[in-house]
Short mmCIF file of C-alpha atoms in Angstrom, two decimals:
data_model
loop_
_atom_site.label_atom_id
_atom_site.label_comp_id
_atom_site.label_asym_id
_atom_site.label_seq_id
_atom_site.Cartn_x
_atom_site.Cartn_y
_atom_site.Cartn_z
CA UNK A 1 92.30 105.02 63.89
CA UNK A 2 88.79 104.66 62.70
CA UNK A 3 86.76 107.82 61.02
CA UNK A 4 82.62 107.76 62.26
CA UNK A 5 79.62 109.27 61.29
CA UNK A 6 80.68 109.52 57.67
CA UNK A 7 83.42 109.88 55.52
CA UNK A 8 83.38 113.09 53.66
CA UNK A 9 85.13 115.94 53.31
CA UNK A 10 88.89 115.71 54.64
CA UNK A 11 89.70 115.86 58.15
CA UNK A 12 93.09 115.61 60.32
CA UNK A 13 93.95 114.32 63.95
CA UNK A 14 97.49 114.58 65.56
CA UNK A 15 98.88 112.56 67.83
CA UNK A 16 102.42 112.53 69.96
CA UNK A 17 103.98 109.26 72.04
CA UNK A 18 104.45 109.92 76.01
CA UNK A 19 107.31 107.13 77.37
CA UNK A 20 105.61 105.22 80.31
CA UNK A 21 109.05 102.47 80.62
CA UNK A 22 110.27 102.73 77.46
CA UNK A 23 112.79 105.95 76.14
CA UNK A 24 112.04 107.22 73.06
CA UNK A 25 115.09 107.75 71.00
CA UNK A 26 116.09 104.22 72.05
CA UNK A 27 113.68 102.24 72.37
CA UNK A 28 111.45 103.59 70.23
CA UNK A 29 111.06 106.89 67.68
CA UNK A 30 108.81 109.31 69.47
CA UNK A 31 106.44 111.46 68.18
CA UNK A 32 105.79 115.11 69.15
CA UNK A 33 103.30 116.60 66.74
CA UNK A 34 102.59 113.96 64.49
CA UNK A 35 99.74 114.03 62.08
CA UNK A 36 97.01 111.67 60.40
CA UNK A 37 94.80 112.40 57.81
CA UNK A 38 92.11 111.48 56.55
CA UNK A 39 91.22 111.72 52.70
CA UNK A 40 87.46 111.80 51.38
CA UNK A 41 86.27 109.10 51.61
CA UNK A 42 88.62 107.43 53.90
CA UNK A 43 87.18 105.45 57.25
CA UNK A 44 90.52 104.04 58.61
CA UNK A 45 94.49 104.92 59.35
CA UNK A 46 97.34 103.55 60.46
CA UNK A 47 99.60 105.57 62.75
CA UNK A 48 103.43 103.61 62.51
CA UNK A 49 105.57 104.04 65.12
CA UNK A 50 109.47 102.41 64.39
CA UNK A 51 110.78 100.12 67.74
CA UNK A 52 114.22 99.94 67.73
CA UNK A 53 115.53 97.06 67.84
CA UNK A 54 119.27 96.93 70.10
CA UNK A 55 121.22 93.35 71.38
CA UNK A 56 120.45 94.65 74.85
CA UNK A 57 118.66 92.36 77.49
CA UNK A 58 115.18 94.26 78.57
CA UNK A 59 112.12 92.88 80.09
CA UNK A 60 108.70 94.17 78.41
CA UNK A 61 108.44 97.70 78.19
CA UNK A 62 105.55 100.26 77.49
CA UNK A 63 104.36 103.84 76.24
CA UNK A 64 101.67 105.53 75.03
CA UNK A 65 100.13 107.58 72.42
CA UNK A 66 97.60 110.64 72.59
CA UNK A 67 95.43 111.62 70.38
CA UNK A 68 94.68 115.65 70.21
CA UNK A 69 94.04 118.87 68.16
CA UNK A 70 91.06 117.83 65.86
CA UNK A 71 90.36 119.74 62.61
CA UNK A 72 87.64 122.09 62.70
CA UNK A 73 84.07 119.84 63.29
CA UNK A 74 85.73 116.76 64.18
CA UNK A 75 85.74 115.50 67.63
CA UNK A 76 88.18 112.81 69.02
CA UNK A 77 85.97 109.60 70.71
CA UNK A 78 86.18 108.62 74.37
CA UNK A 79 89.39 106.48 73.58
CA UNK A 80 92.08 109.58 73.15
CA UNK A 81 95.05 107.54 74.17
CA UNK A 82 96.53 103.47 74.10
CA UNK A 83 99.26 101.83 75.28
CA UNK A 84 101.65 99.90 72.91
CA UNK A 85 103.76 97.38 74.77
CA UNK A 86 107.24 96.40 73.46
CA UNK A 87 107.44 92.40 73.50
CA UNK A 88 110.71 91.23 74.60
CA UNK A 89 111.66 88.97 71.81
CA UNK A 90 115.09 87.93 73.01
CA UNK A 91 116.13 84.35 73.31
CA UNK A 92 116.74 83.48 76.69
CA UNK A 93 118.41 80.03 76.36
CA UNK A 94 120.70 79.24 79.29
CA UNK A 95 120.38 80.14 83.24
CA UNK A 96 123.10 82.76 82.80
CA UNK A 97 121.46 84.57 80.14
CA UNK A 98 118.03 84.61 83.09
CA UNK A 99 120.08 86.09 85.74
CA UNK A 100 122.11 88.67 83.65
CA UNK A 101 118.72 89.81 82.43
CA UNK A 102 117.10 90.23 86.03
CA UNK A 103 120.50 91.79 87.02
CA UNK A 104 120.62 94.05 83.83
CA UNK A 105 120.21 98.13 84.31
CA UNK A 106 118.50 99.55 81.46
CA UNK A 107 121.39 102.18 80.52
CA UNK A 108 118.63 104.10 78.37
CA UNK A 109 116.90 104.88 81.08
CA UNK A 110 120.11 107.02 83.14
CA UNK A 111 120.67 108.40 80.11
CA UNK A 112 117.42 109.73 79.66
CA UNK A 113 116.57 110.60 82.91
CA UNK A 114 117.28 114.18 83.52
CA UNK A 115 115.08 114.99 80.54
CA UNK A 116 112.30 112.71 81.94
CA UNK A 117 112.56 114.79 85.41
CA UNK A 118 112.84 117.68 83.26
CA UNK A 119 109.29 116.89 81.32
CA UNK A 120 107.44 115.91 84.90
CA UNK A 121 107.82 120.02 85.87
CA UNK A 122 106.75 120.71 82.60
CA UNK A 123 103.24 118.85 82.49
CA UNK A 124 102.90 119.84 86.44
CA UNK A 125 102.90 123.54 85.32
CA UNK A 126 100.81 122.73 82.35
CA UNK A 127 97.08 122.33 82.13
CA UNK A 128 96.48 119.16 81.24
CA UNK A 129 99.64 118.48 80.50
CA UNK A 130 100.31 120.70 78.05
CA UNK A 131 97.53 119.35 75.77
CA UNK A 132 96.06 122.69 75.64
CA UNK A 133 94.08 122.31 72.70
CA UNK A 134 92.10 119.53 74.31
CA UNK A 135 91.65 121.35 77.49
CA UNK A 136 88.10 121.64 78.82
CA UNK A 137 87.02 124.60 81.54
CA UNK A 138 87.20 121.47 84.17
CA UNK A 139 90.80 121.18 83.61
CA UNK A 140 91.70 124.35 84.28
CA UNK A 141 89.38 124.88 87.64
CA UNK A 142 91.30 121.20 88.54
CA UNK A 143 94.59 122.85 87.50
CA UNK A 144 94.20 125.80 89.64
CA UNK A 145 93.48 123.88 93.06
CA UNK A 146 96.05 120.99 92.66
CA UNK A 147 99.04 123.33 91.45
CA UNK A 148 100.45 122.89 94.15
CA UNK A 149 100.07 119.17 94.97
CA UNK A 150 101.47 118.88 91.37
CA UNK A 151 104.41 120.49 91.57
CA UNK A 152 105.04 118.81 94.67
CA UNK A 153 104.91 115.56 93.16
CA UNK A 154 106.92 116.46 89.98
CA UNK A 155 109.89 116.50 92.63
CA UNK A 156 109.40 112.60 92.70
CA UNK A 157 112.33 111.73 90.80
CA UNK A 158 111.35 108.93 87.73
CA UNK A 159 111.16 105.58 88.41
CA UNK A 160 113.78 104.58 86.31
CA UNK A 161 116.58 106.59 88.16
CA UNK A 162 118.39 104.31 90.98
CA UNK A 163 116.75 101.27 90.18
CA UNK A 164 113.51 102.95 91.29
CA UNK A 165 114.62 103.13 95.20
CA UNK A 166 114.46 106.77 94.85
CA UNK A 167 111.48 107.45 93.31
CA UNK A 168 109.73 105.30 95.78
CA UNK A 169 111.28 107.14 98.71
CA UNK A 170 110.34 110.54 97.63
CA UNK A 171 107.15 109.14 96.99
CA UNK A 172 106.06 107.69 100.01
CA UNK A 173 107.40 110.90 101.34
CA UNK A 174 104.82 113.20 99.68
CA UNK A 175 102.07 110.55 100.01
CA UNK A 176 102.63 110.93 103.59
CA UNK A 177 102.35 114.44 103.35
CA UNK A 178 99.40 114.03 101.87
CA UNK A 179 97.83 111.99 103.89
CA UNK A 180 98.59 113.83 107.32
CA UNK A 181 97.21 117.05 105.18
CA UNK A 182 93.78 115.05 104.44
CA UNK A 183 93.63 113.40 108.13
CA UNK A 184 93.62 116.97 110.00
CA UNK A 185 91.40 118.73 107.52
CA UNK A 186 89.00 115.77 108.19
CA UNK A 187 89.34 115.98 112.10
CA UNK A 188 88.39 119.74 111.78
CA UNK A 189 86.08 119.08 109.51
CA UNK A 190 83.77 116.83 111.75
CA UNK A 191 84.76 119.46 114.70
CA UNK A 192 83.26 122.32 113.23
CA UNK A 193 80.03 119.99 112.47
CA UNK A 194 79.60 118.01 115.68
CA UNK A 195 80.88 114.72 114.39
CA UNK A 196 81.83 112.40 117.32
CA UNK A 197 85.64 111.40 117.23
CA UNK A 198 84.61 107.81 116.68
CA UNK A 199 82.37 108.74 113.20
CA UNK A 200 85.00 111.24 112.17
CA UNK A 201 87.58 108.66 112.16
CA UNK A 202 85.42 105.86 110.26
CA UNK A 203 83.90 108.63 107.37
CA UNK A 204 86.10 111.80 106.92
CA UNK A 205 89.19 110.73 107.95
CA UNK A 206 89.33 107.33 106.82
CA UNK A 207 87.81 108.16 103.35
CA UNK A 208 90.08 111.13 103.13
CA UNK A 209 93.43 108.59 104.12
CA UNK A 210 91.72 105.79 101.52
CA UNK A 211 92.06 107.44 98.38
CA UNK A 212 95.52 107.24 97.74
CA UNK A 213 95.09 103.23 98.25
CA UNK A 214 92.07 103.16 95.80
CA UNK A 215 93.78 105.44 93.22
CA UNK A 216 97.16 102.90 93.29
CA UNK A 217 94.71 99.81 93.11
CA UNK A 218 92.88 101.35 90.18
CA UNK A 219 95.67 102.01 88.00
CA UNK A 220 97.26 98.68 88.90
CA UNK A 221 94.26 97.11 87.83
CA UNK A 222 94.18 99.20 84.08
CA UNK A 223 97.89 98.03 83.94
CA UNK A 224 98.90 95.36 84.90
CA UNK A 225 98.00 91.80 83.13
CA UNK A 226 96.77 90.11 86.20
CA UNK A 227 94.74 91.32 89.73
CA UNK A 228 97.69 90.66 92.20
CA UNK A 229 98.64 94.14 92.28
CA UNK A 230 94.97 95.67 92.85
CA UNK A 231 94.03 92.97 95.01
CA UNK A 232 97.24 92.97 97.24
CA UNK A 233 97.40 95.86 97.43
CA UNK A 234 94.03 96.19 99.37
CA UNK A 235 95.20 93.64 101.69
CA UNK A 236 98.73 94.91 101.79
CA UNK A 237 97.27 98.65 102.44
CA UNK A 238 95.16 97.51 105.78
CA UNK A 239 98.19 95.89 107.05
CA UNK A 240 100.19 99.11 107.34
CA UNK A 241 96.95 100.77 108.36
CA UNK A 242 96.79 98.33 111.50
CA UNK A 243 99.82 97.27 112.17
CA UNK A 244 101.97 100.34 111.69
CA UNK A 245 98.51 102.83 112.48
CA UNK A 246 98.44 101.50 115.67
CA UNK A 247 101.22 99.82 116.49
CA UNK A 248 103.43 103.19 116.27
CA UNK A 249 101.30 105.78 118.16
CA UNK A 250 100.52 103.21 120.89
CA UNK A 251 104.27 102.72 121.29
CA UNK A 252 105.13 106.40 120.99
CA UNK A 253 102.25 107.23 123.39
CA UNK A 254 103.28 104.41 125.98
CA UNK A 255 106.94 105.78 125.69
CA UNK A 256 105.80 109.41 126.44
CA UNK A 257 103.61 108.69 129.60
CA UNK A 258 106.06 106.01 130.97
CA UNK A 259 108.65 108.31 131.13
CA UNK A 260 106.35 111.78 131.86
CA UNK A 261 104.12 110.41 134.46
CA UNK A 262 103.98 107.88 137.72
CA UNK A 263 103.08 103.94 137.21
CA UNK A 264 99.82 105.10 139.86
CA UNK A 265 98.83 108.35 137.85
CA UNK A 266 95.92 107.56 135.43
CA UNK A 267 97.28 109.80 132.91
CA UNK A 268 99.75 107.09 132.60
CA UNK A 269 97.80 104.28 130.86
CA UNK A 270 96.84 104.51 127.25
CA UNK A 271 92.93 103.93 126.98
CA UNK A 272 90.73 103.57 124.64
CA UNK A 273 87.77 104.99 125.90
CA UNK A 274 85.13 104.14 123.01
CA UNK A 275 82.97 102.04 123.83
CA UNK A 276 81.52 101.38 119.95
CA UNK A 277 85.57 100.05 118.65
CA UNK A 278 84.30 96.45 119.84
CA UNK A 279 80.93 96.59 117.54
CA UNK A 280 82.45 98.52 114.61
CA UNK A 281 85.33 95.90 114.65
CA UNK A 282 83.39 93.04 114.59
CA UNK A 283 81.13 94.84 111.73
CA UNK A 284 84.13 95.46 109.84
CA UNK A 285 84.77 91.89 110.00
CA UNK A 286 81.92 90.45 109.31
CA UNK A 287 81.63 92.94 106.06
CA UNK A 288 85.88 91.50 105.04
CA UNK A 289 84.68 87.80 105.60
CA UNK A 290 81.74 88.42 103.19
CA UNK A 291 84.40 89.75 100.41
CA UNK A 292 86.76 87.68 100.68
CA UNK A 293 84.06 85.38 100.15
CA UNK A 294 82.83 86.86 97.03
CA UNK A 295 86.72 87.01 96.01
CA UNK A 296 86.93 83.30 96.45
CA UNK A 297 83.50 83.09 94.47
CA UNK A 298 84.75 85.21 91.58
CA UNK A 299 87.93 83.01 91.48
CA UNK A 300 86.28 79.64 90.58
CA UNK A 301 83.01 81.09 89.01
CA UNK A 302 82.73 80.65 85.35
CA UNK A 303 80.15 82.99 84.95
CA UNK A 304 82.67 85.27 86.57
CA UNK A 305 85.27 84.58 84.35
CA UNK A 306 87.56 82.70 86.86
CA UNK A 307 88.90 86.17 87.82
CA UNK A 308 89.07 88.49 91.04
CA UNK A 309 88.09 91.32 88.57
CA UNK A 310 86.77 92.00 85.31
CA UNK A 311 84.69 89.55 83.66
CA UNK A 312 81.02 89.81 82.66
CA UNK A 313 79.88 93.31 83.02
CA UNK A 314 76.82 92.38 85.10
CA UNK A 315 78.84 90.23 87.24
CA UNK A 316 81.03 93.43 87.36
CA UNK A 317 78.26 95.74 88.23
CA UNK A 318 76.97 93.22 90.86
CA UNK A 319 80.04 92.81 92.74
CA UNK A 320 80.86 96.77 92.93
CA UNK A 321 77.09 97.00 94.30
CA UNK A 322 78.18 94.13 97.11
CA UNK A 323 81.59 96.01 97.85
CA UNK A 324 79.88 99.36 98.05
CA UNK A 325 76.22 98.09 99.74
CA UNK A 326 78.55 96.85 102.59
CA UNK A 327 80.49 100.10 103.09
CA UNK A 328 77.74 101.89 103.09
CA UNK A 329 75.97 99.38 105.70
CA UNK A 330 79.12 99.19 108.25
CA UNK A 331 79.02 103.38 108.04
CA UNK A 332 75.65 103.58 108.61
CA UNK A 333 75.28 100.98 111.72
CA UNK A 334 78.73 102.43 113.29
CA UNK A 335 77.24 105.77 113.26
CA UNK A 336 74.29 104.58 115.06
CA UNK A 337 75.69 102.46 117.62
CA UNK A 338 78.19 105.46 118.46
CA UNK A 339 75.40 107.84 119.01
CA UNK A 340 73.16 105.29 121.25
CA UNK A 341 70.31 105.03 118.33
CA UNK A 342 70.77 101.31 118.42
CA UNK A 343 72.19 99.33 121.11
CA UNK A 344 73.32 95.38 120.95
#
């Protein structure tokens, strides 16, 4: 921990360890209300945390500590928190050793896991997680409106309990919820302000729908080591957004009016009666050719770094301004063409 804008006078800084994968207690000796400090004079400190070491087979496993509670005039820098990673140093000689490692349960983890459910409630009915001394009057506005949404998704068991199975269950569960919330909040929304069904769907409700996606890619990009995760997810996202957002209220609709109404009744067949879906497809398209283009770009550029993401911070800055300059574009042009402004 480094000590700016001068070095007199002595100053403290606590800190406390949050497990991400790895358990304190065994993997690792957690930290609470730990405290550094800082002597006159002094400009840098070394927080140790003990890993313990065990014969058991693990893979790689993570967990974080927070800075918090200042001393009086002393303000903690935009980095408040880190990730230490636990390097599996095990010898892995023979093929047998491989598979009992990818078959292995991390017994910590059960162990642990009541208490880990346990602390979820507790940050969920916490502001900020219980950091109050770092709390800010955003945090508690932000507390007060997603109480609810919080405490709903401190019922997501933790991912360590049955293999992880269960948490994602319960998970996809809530997201749902979520998302069928966000989807009929914006359809009323662009009912009570005019919006045609055609621009509600491509703005309100798809942006509302979206954010889960972008939220999962965004934290798969800060932590994983590579872009698969962020970038399939995008690709894995539209999939179920096609072939599962179509494919399953076409068939429940075709179900419903093949059994409800005559083969010659017009109430029968499943239309789509908008006549902009053929323009705002192909405008969709066009916009995904001309990413996956700049994906393919990024890949092999060296002033890119040879990477889907991160690299040069211009290049960075650039490619957002693409991504963005051709949502914005394909929003703007749909919206005309569906209210007859301009016609092709």
């Amino acid at each position: 921990i480094e000590r700016n804008d001068g070095c007199d006078g002595r100053i403290t800084v606590r800190y406390k360890t949050k497990d991400i994968t790895a358990i304190a207690g065994k993997d690792y000796e957690g930290v609470q209300d730990g405290e550094v400090v800082f002597e006159h004079g002094e400009v840098t400190k070394a927080v140790n945390i003990p890993i313990i070491d065990d014969d058991v087979m693990e893979e790689n496993e993570t967990f974080e500590v927070c800075l918090y509670g200042p001393s009086d005039g002393v303000e903690i820098g935009k980095t408040r928190r880190t990730i230490v990673t636990i390097l599996n140093d095990d010898d892995y000689q023979t093929l047998i050793t491989r598979v009992a490692n990818l078959t292995s349960v991390n017994l910590d983890k059960l162990v642990i896991g009541k208490e880990s459910w346990q602390q979820q409630f507790q940050e969920a009915l916490s502001v900020n997680g219980g950091n109050i001394e770092d709390a800010e009057t955003i945090d508690f506005v932000l507390h007060f409106l997603t109480f609810g949404w919080k405490v709903m998704f401190a019922c997501v068991p933790p991912a360590h309990m049955a293999g992880g199975w269960l948490c994602f269950s319960v998970a996809l569960g809530c997201i749902a919820i979520v998302t069928a919330v966000i989807g009929d909040m914006a359809t009323v929304l662009g009912l009570l302000i005019g919006l045609k069904d055609s621009v509600t769907a491509i703005t309100l409700v798809a942006l509302g729908t979206s954010l889960p996606d972008t939220f999962a890619s965004k934290v798969a990009a800060m932590n994983e080591d590579t872009a698969d995760a962020a970038i399939g997810n995008i690709t894995g996202s539209n999939s179920v957004n096609v072939f599962l957002g179509l494919g399953i209220p076409w068939l429940i609709a075709t179900i419903y009016k093949a059994l409800y109404y005559n083969a010659d009744d017009t109430r029968s067949k499943f239309i789509i009666t908008d006549k902009s879906m053929p323009f705002t497809i192909a405008l969709y398209s066009i916009a995904a050719i001309i990413t996956l283009l700049l994906l393919t770009w990024r890949r092999y550029s060296v002033s890119a770094g040879k990477a889907e993401l991160g690299g040069d911070p211009k290049i960075k800055m650039i490619s957002s301004g693409i991504c963005v300059t051709l949502w914005l574009i394909y929003l703007i042009c749909a919206s005309l063409y569906a209210y007859e402004i301009i016609e092709f």
